[in-house]
Amino acid sequence: MLPLRSNRKVPNMKLYWLVIWAGTMFLNLVTADCNITSQAVSCEESGKNLFNIPNNLLQNVTKLSLKNNKITLEDHDKEILGRFINLTELHLNENNITVLYNCSFYNLKKLRSLDISNNCISTVHKAAFAGLNELSVLNLSHNKIAQLDSDPFTSLESLTVLNLQYNFLKYFHIKSSFKLIKIVLAGNPWNCSCDLLDLQAWLTASNVTLENESNTTCAFPNMEKISIKTAAIQPADCKTEKTSLENTVTSTAAVNLRSSALITALTPNNFTGNNGTHTALPLVGKSWTFLAGVLGFVLSTTLLIFTAVKCPAWYHHLMSYRHRRLEENYSEMFEQEFSADMNSSPVSATSSEEPVVIFEKVHAFGDEEDGFIEDKYIDTCVNEEH
């Protein structure tokens, strides 16, 4: 009986792991809320306060709805999106996306419809939609886009419908080669000036349909309900404005030229070329100020170093004037004056011997003496000794 009991445990263990695997698959399907049909796999992840795109979705999903969440479409989200290579329809509306970076949907080559409306998008990079070769419908409405041109959409060869309504667009620079079937531009504060001329020309020349044209009106320069497609923007006025702008730029350049006249006056006005003609020198740029500053710094530093090195020698040389020796000619003159004084002094008649006076030249003086001292009492002292 014991061997029979051990044989029964093997099928029981297999059944146990089979139940666990089936339960896990069931929980994943319930969590992702995906519907599987013979032709498509659609997953509904709307309104679940998701901050990131879930990574437990089926890899063969074709339709994915992630609206009404808090997704920002950062690098982690882009990596997860790149796994759904069979995705044809993607809804990311009503999320917290602010910027569409380059290659945000780089691996979704089968995607045909993309809805990114009702976000906070203010910046669309030039290669944001790179790789979406099959994309035909793009919805960017109800965002905060203020500046945009047709460059991000030129790589979308299959694009037919573009929705840009209710953004902050005043201008939309668009190339004439850009092709669409329908475009939605209502609800933007359009400025019907010369900057809108290329969009107006494109709307008129192409076969595109401007949907909701009655609400696609000019907000500036006046508040009249005029369609941007029929607004009176004269190309001649734009040329005049362009000419005046060029004149303004020219006058500004002339003022800058006059302000640099003092600088250019310090340099030669012309030089002689190889053919003997005089050619004007190019204008001096702002680099001369930097060069002058460097030269001034180098010269001042050199002067300070030279002064610091020579200052002790100069000080010693200046102070040595107070200890200069008397020159020999001054000593001889002083001796002659002293001898004259001795000859003129009275001598006693009774004395037969004349006093002998020994005079020595003094060649060194103390720090506080400034010359020889004449002592008029030397004769008296000598007489008394004799």
CSV table of C-alpha atoms in Angstrom, one decimal:
chain,number,residue,atom,x,y,z
A,1,MET,CA,0.0,0.0,0.0
A,2,LEU,CA,2.8,2.4,0.6
A,3,PRO,CA,4.0,2.5,-3.0
A,4,LEU,CA,0.4,3.2,-4.1
A,5,ARG,CA,0.2,6.3,-1.8
A,6,SER,CA,3.5,7.7,-3.2
A,7,ASN,CA,2.3,7.3,-6.8
A,8,ARG,CA,-0.9,9.3,-6.0
A,9,LYS,CA,1.1,12.4,-4.9
A,10,VAL,CA,2.6,13.0,-8.3
A,11,PRO,CA,-0.6,13.8,-10.1
A,12,ASN,CA,-1.8,15.8,-7.1
A,13,MET,CA,1.3,18.1,-7.3
A,14,LYS,CA,0.9,18.6,-11.0
A,15,LEU,CA,-2.8,19.6,-10.5
A,16,TYR,CA,-1.7,22.0,-7.8
A,17,TRP,CA,0.8,23.9,-10.0
A,18,LEU,CA,-1.7,23.8,-12.9
A,19,VAL,CA,-4.3,25.6,-10.7
A,20,ILE,CA,-1.8,28.2,-9.6
A,21,TRP,CA,-0.7,28.9,-13.2
A,22,ALA,CA,-4.4,29.2,-14.3
A,23,GLY,CA,-5.2,31.5,-11.4
A,24,THR,CA,-2.2,33.7,-12.2
A,25,MET,CA,-3.2,34.1,-15.9
A,26,PHE,CA,-6.8,34.8,-14.8
A,27,LEU,CA,-5.7,37.5,-12.4
A,28,ASN,CA,-3.5,39.1,-15.0
A,29,LEU,CA,-6.4,39.2,-17.5
A,30,VAL,CA,-8.7,40.7,-14.8
A,31,THR,CA,-6.1,43.2,-13.8
A,32,ALA,CA,-5.4,44.3,-17.3
A,33,ASP,CA,-9.1,44.1,-18.3
A,34,CYS,CA,-8.3,42.9,-21.8
A,35,ASN,CA,-10.7,41.4,-24.3
A,36,ILE,CA,-9.4,38.8,-26.7
A,37,THR,CA,-11.0,38.2,-30.0
A,38,SER,CA,-9.9,36.3,-33.0
A,39,GLN,CA,-8.7,39.5,-34.7
A,40,ALA,CA,-7.8,41.9,-32.0
A,41,VAL,CA,-6.7,42.2,-28.3
A,42,SER,CA,-8.1,45.4,-26.6
A,43,CYS,CA,-7.1,46.4,-23.1
A,44,GLU,CA,-9.0,49.0,-21.1
A,45,GLU,CA,-7.0,50.7,-18.4
A,46,SER,CA,-8.9,54.0,-18.1
A,47,GLY,CA,-9.6,55.8,-14.8
A,48,LYS,CA,-7.4,53.8,-12.6
A,49,ASN,CA,-5.0,56.6,-11.4
A,50,LEU,CA,-2.1,55.0,-13.0
A,51,PHE,CA,1.2,57.0,-12.9
A,52,ASN,CA,2.9,54.6,-15.4
A,53,ILE,CA,1.9,52.3,-18.2
A,54,PRO,CA,1.3,48.9,-16.7
A,55,ASN,CA,3.8,46.2,-17.8
A,56,ASN,CA,1.4,43.2,-17.2
A,57,LEU,CA,-0.4,43.7,-20.5
A,58,LEU,CA,-0.5,41.2,-23.2
A,59,GLN,CA,2.3,41.6,-25.7
A,60,ASN,CA,0.0,41.2,-28.7
A,61,VAL,CA,-2.4,43.9,-27.7
A,62,THR,CA,-3.7,45.9,-30.7
A,63,LYS,CA,-6.0,48.5,-29.0
A,64,LEU,CA,-5.0,50.1,-25.7
A,65,SER,CA,-6.9,52.8,-23.8
A,66,LEU,CA,-5.1,54.5,-20.9
A,67,LYS,CA,-7.2,57.7,-20.7
A,68,ASN,CA,-8.1,59.5,-17.5
A,69,ASN,CA,-4.9,58.5,-15.6
A,70,LYS,CA,-1.8,60.4,-14.4
A,71,ILE,CA,0.7,59.1,-17.0
A,72,THR,CA,3.5,61.5,-17.9
A,73,LEU,CA,5.1,59.4,-20.7
A,74,GLU,CA,8.6,59.4,-19.4
A,75,ASP,CA,11.5,57.1,-20.5
A,76,HIS,CA,10.1,54.1,-18.5
A,77,ASP,CA,6.7,54.5,-20.2
A,78,LYS,CA,8.3,54.8,-23.7
A,79,GLU,CA,10.2,51.6,-23.0
A,80,ILE,CA,7.0,49.7,-22.1
A,81,LEU,CA,5.1,51.1,-25.1
A,82,GLY,CA,7.9,49.8,-27.4
A,83,ARG,CA,7.0,46.2,-26.6
A,84,PHE,CA,3.5,46.5,-28.1
A,85,ILE,CA,4.7,46.1,-31.7
A,86,ASN,CA,1.2,45.1,-32.9
A,87,LEU,CA,-0.6,48.2,-31.4
A,88,THR,CA,-2.8,50.0,-33.9
A,89,GLU,CA,-4.8,52.3,-31.7
A,90,LEU,CA,-3.6,54.1,-28.6
A,91,HIS,CA,-5.5,56.5,-26.3
A,92,LEU,CA,-3.5,58.6,-23.9
A,93,ASN,CA,-6.0,61.4,-23.5
A,94,GLU,CA,-6.7,63.1,-20.1
A,95,ASN,CA,-3.3,62.4,-18.6
A,96,ASN,CA,-0.4,64.5,-17.3
A,97,ILE,CA,1.8,64.6,-20.4
A,98,THR,CA,3.6,68.0,-20.7
A,99,VAL,CA,6.3,67.3,-23.3
A,100,LEU,CA,6.5,65.1,-26.3
A,101,TYR,CA,10.1,64.1,-26.6
A,102,ASN,CA,11.9,62.7,-29.6
A,103,CYS,CA,11.0,59.1,-30.5
A,104,SER,CA,8.2,58.9,-27.9
A,105,PHE,CA,6.5,56.2,-30.0
A,106,TYR,CA,9.5,54.9,-31.9
A,107,ASN,CA,8.6,51.2,-32.1
A,108,LEU,CA,4.9,51.4,-32.9
A,109,LYS,CA,5.2,51.0,-36.6
A,110,LYS,CA,1.6,49.6,-37.0
A,111,LEU,CA,-0.1,52.4,-35.1
A,112,ARG,CA,-2.9,54.1,-37.1
A,113,SER,CA,-4.7,56.3,-34.5
A,114,LEU,CA,-3.1,58.3,-31.7
A,115,ASP,CA,-5.1,60.4,-29.2
A,116,ILE,CA,-3.1,62.6,-26.9
A,117,SER,CA,-5.8,65.2,-26.3
A,118,ASN,CA,-6.7,66.9,-23.0
A,119,ASN,CA,-3.2,66.9,-21.5
A,120,CYS,CA,-0.8,69.7,-20.6
A,121,ILE,CA,1.4,69.5,-23.7
A,122,SER,CA,3.3,72.7,-24.4
A,123,THR,CA,6.3,71.5,-26.3
A,124,VAL,CA,6.4,69.1,-29.3
A,125,HIS,CA,9.9,68.1,-30.3
A,126,LYS,CA,10.7,67.8,-34.0
A,127,ALA,CA,11.1,64.0,-34.0
A,128,ALA,CA,8.4,63.3,-31.5
A,129,PHE,CA,6.4,61.1,-33.9
A,130,ALA,CA,9.4,59.4,-35.6
A,131,GLY,CA,8.7,55.8,-36.7
A,132,LEU,CA,4.9,56.2,-37.0
A,133,ASN,CA,4.9,55.4,-40.7
A,134,GLU,CA,1.3,54.1,-40.6
A,135,LEU,CA,-0.3,56.8,-38.5
A,136,SER,CA,-3.3,58.4,-40.2
A,137,VAL,CA,-5.2,60.2,-37.3
A,138,LEU,CA,-3.5,62.4,-34.7
A,139,ASN,CA,-5.4,64.2,-32.0
A,140,LEU,CA,-3.5,67.0,-30.1
A,141,SER,CA,-6.5,69.1,-29.2
A,142,HIS,CA,-7.1,70.7,-25.8
A,143,ASN,CA,-3.5,71.2,-24.9
A,144,LYS,CA,-1.2,74.2,-24.2
A,145,ILE,CA,0.8,74.3,-27.5
A,146,ALA,CA,1.7,77.9,-28.3
A,147,GLN,CA,4.4,77.4,-31.0
A,148,LEU,CA,4.3,74.8,-33.7
A,149,ASP,CA,5.2,74.2,-37.4
A,150,SER,CA,4.8,71.4,-39.8
A,151,ASP,CA,8.2,69.8,-39.2
A,152,PRO,CA,7.1,67.2,-36.6
A,153,PHE,CA,4.4,65.9,-39.0
A,154,THR,CA,6.4,65.8,-42.3
A,155,SER,CA,7.7,62.3,-41.6
A,156,LEU,CA,4.1,61.0,-41.2
A,157,GLU,CA,3.6,59.9,-44.7
A,158,SER,CA,0.2,58.3,-44.0
A,159,LEU,CA,-1.2,61.2,-41.9
A,160,THR,CA,-4.6,62.4,-43.2
A,161,VAL,CA,-6.3,64.0,-40.1
A,162,LEU,CA,-4.7,66.4,-37.7
A,163,ASN,CA,-6.6,67.9,-34.8
A,164,LEU,CA,-5.0,71.0,-33.2
A,165,GLN,CA,-8.1,72.8,-31.9
A,166,TYR,CA,-8.2,74.6,-28.5
A,167,ASN,CA,-4.5,75.2,-28.0
A,168,PHE,CA,-2.6,78.5,-27.7
A,169,LEU,CA,-1.6,78.8,-31.3
A,170,LYS,CA,-1.3,82.3,-32.9
A,171,TYR,CA,0.8,81.1,-35.9
A,172,PHE,CA,1.3,77.8,-37.6
A,173,HIS,CA,4.2,77.9,-40.1
A,174,ILE,CA,3.4,75.2,-42.6
A,175,LYS,CA,5.2,74.0,-45.8
A,176,SER,CA,3.4,73.9,-49.1
A,177,SER,CA,4.4,70.3,-49.6
A,178,PHE,CA,2.6,69.2,-46.4
A,179,LYS,CA,-0.5,67.1,-47.3
A,180,LEU,CA,-3.6,66.4,-45.3
A,181,ILE,CA,-7.2,65.5,-46.0
A,182,LYS,CA,-8.7,67.3,-42.9
A,183,ILE,CA,-7.3,69.7,-40.3
A,184,VAL,CA,-9.0,71.1,-37.2
A,185,LEU,CA,-7.8,74.5,-36.0
A,186,ALA,CA,-10.7,76.0,-34.1
A,187,GLY,CA,-10.5,77.6,-30.7
A,188,ASN,CA,-7.0,79.1,-31.1
A,189,PRO,CA,-6.1,82.8,-30.7
A,190,TRP,CA,-5.0,83.3,-34.3
A,191,ASN,CA,-3.2,86.5,-35.2
A,192,CYS,CA,-4.2,87.3,-38.7
A,193,SER,CA,-1.0,89.1,-39.7
A,194,CYS,CA,1.9,88.4,-42.1
A,195,ASP,CA,3.0,85.4,-40.0
A,196,LEU,CA,-0.2,83.6,-40.9
A,197,LEU,CA,0.2,84.2,-44.6
A,198,ASP,CA,1.8,80.8,-45.4
A,199,LEU,CA,-1.0,78.9,-43.5
A,200,GLN,CA,-3.6,80.9,-45.4
A,201,ALA,CA,-2.0,80.2,-48.7
A,202,TRP,CA,-1.7,76.5,-47.9
A,203,LEU,CA,-5.4,76.3,-46.9
A,204,THR,CA,-6.4,78.0,-50.2
A,205,ALA,CA,-4.0,76.1,-52.5
A,206,SER,CA,-4.4,72.6,-51.1
A,207,ASN,CA,-7.4,70.3,-51.1
A,208,VAL,CA,-7.5,70.1,-47.3
A,209,THR,CA,-10.8,70.5,-45.5
A,210,LEU,CA,-10.8,73.1,-42.7
A,211,GLU,CA,-13.2,71.6,-40.2
A,212,ASN,CA,-15.4,73.9,-38.1
A,213,GLU,CA,-14.2,76.9,-40.2
A,214,SER,CA,-16.8,79.2,-38.7
A,215,ASN,CA,-15.1,79.0,-35.3
A,216,THR,CA,-11.6,79.2,-36.8
A,217,THR,CA,-11.4,83.0,-36.6
A,218,CYS,CA,-9.0,85.8,-36.0
A,219,ALA,CA,-8.4,87.0,-32.5
A,220,PHE,CA,-6.0,89.7,-33.5
A,221,PRO,CA,-5.6,92.5,-34.6
A,222,ASN,CA,-9.3,92.9,-34.2
A,223,MET,CA,-11.9,90.7,-32.6
A,224,GLU,CA,-14.2,90.4,-35.6
A,225,LYS,CA,-15.4,86.9,-36.5
A,226,ILE,CA,-13.4,86.5,-39.6
A,227,SER,CA,-12.2,83.1,-40.8
A,228,ILE,CA,-8.4,82.8,-41.0
A,229,LYS,CA,-8.9,81.4,-44.5
A,230,THR,CA,-10.6,84.5,-45.8
A,231,ALA,CA,-8.9,87.2,-43.6
A,232,ALA,CA,-7.6,90.1,-45.6
A,233,ILE,CA,-3.8,89.6,-45.4
A,234,GLN,CA,-2.2,91.4,-48.4
A,235,PRO,CA,1.1,90.0,-49.5
A,236,ALA,CA,2.1,93.5,-50.7
A,237,ASP,CA,1.7,94.9,-47.2
A,238,CYS,CA,3.8,92.0,-45.9
A,239,LYS,CA,6.5,92.9,-48.4
A,240,THR,CA,6.3,96.6,-47.3
A,241,GLU,CA,6.6,95.5,-43.7
A,242,LYS,CA,9.5,93.3,-44.5
A,243,THR,CA,11.2,96.2,-46.3
A,244,SER,CA,10.7,98.5,-43.4
A,245,LEU,CA,12.1,95.9,-41.1
A,246,GLU,CA,15.2,95.5,-43.2
A,247,ASN,CA,15.6,99.3,-43.2
A,248,THR,CA,15.3,99.3,-39.4
A,249,VAL,CA,18.0,96.6,-39.2
A,250,THR,CA,20.2,98.6,-41.6
A,251,SER,CA,19.8,101.8,-39.6
A,252,THR,CA,20.6,99.9,-36.4
A,253,ALA,CA,23.8,98.6,-38.1
A,254,ALA,CA,24.7,102.2,-39.1
A,255,VAL,CA,24.3,103.4,-35.6
A,256,ASN,CA,26.6,100.6,-34.4
A,257,LEU,CA,29.0,101.6,-37.1
A,258,ARG,CA,29.1,105.2,-35.9
A,259,SER,CA,29.5,104.1,-32.3
A,260,SER,CA,32.6,102.1,-33.3
A,261,ALA,CA,34.2,105.0,-35.2
A,262,LEU,CA,36.4,105.9,-32.3
A,263,ILE,CA,37.8,102.4,-32.3
A,264,THR,CA,38.3,102.1,-36.0
A,265,ALA,CA,40.0,105.6,-35.9
A,266,LEU,CA,42.8,104.0,-33.9
A,267,THR,CA,43.5,101.5,-36.8
A,268,PRO,CA,44.5,102.2,-40.4
A,269,ASN,CA,41.5,102.9,-42.5
A,270,ASN,CA,42.8,101.0,-45.6
A,271,PHE,CA,45.6,99.1,-46.9
A,272,THR,CA,47.2,98.4,-50.3
A,273,GLY,CA,46.4,95.1,-51.9
A,274,ASN,CA,48.4,93.1,-54.4
A,275,ASN,CA,47.0,94.9,-57.3
A,276,GLY,CA,47.8,98.3,-55.9
A,277,THR,CA,44.3,99.3,-55.0
A,278,HIS,CA,43.1,100.3,-51.5
A,279,THR,CA,40.8,97.9,-49.8
A,280,ALA,CA,38.9,98.8,-46.7
A,281,LEU,CA,39.8,96.9,-43.5
A,282,PRO,CA,37.1,94.8,-41.9
A,283,LEU,CA,35.4,96.3,-38.9
A,284,VAL,CA,37.0,95.6,-35.5
A,285,GLY,CA,35.0,93.2,-33.5
A,286,LYS,CA,34.4,93.0,-29.8
A,287,SER,CA,37.4,90.8,-29.3
A,288,TRP,CA,39.7,93.9,-29.1
A,289,THR,CA,38.3,94.7,-25.6
A,290,PHE,CA,39.2,91.3,-24.3
A,291,LEU,CA,42.7,91.6,-25.8
A,292,ALA,CA,43.2,95.1,-24.3
A,293,GLY,CA,42.1,93.8,-20.9
A,294,VAL,CA,44.6,90.9,-21.1
A,295,LEU,CA,47.4,93.2,-22.1
A,296,GLY,CA,46.6,95.7,-19.3
A,297,PHE,CA,46.5,92.9,-16.8
A,298,VAL,CA,49.8,91.5,-17.9
A,299,LEU,CA,51.5,94.9,-17.9
A,300,SER,CA,50.2,95.9,-14.5
A,301,THR,CA,51.2,92.6,-13.0
A,302,THR,CA,54.7,92.9,-14.4
A,303,LEU,CA,55.0,96.4,-13.0
A,304,LEU,CA,53.9,95.3,-9.6
A,305,ILE,CA,56.4,92.4,-9.5
A,306,PHE,CA,59.3,94.7,-10.7
A,307,THR,CA,58.4,97.3,-8.1
A,308,ALA,CA,58.3,94.7,-5.3
A,309,VAL,CA,61.7,93.3,-6.3
A,310,LYS,CA,63.4,96.8,-6.6
A,311,CYS,CA,61.8,98.5,-3.7
A,312,PRO,CA,64.3,97.3,-1.0
A,313,ALA,CA,67.3,98.3,-3.1
A,314,TRP,CA,65.7,101.7,-3.8
A,315,TYR,CA,65.0,102.2,-0.1
A,316,HIS,CA,68.6,101.3,0.9
A,317,HIS,CA,70.0,103.6,-1.7
A,318,LEU,CA,67.8,106.5,-0.5
A,319,MET,CA,68.7,106.0,3.2
A,320,SER,CA,72.4,105.8,2.5
A,321,TYR,CA,72.5,109.6,1.7
A,322,ARG,CA,72.4,110.3,5.5
A,323,HIS,CA,75.7,108.4,6.1
A,324,ARG,CA,77.8,109.7,3.2
A,325,ARG,CA,81.5,110.4,4.0
A,326,LEU,CA,83.0,113.8,3.8
A,327,GLU,CA,85.1,114.3,0.7
A,328,GLU,CA,88.8,115.0,1.0
A,329,ASN,CA,88.7,118.5,-0.5
A,330,TYR,CA,86.3,119.5,2.4
A,331,SER,CA,88.9,118.0,4.9
A,332,GLU,CA,91.8,120.0,3.4
A,333,MET,CA,89.8,123.2,3.4
A,334,PHE,CA,88.9,122.6,7.0
A,335,GLU,CA,92.6,122.1,7.9
A,336,GLN,CA,93.6,125.4,6.3
A,337,GLU,CA,91.0,127.3,8.2
A,338,PHE,CA,92.2,125.7,11.4
A,339,SER,CA,95.8,126.6,10.7
A,340,ALA,CA,94.9,130.2,10.0
A,341,ASP,CA,93.2,130.4,13.4
A,342,MET,CA,96.3,129.1,15.1
A,343,ASN,CA,98.6,131.7,13.5
A,344,SER,CA,96.4,134.5,14.5
A,345,SER,CA,96.2,133.5,18.1
A,346,PRO,CA,98.5,135.6,20.7
A,347,VAL,CA,101.7,134.0,21.9
A,348,SER,CA,103.6,134.9,25.1
A,349,ALA,CA,106.7,137.0,24.6
A,350,THR,CA,108.6,135.5,27.5
A,351,SER,CA,108.3,132.1,26.0
A,352,SER,CA,111.1,131.3,23.6
A,353,GLU,CA,109.6,128.1,22.3
A,354,GLU,CA,106.6,128.2,20.1
A,355,PRO,CA,103.8,125.9,20.8
A,356,VAL,CA,103.6,122.8,18.6
A,357,VAL,CA,100.2,121.8,17.5
A,358,ILE,CA,99.6,118.4,16.0
A,359,PHE,CA,96.7,118.2,13.6
A,360,GLU,CA,95.2,114.9,12.5
A,361,LYS,CA,92.7,114.4,9.8
A,362,VAL,CA,89.6,112.8,10.9
A,363,HIS,CA,88.3,110.5,8.3
A,364,ALA,CA,85.4,108.9,10.1
A,365,PHE,CA,82.6,110.4,12.2
A,366,GLY,CA,80.0,109.0,14.4
A,367,ASP,CA,76.4,108.6,13.4
A,368,GLU,CA,75.4,111.8,15.1
A,369,GLU,CA,78.4,114.0,13.9
A,370,ASP,CA,78.3,115.9,10.6
A,371,GLY,CA,82.0,117.2,10.4
A,372,PHE,CA,85.1,118.5,12.2
A,373,ILE,CA,84.8,120.6,15.4
A,374,GLU,CA,87.0,123.6,15.9
A,375,ASP,CA,88.3,124.0,19.5
A,376,LYS,CA,89.6,127.5,20.1
A,377,TYR,CA,91.0,126.6,23.6
A,378,ILE,CA,93.6,124.2,22.3
A,379,ASP,CA,96.4,126.9,22.4
A,380,THR,CA,95.7,127.8,26.0
A,381,CYS,CA,95.8,124.2,27.1
A,382,VAL,CA,99.1,123.6,25.3
A,383,ASN,CA,100.7,126.7,26.9
A,384,GLU,CA,99.7,125.6,30.3
A,385,GLU,CA,101.3,122.2,29.9
A,386,HIS,CA,104.5,123.7,28.8
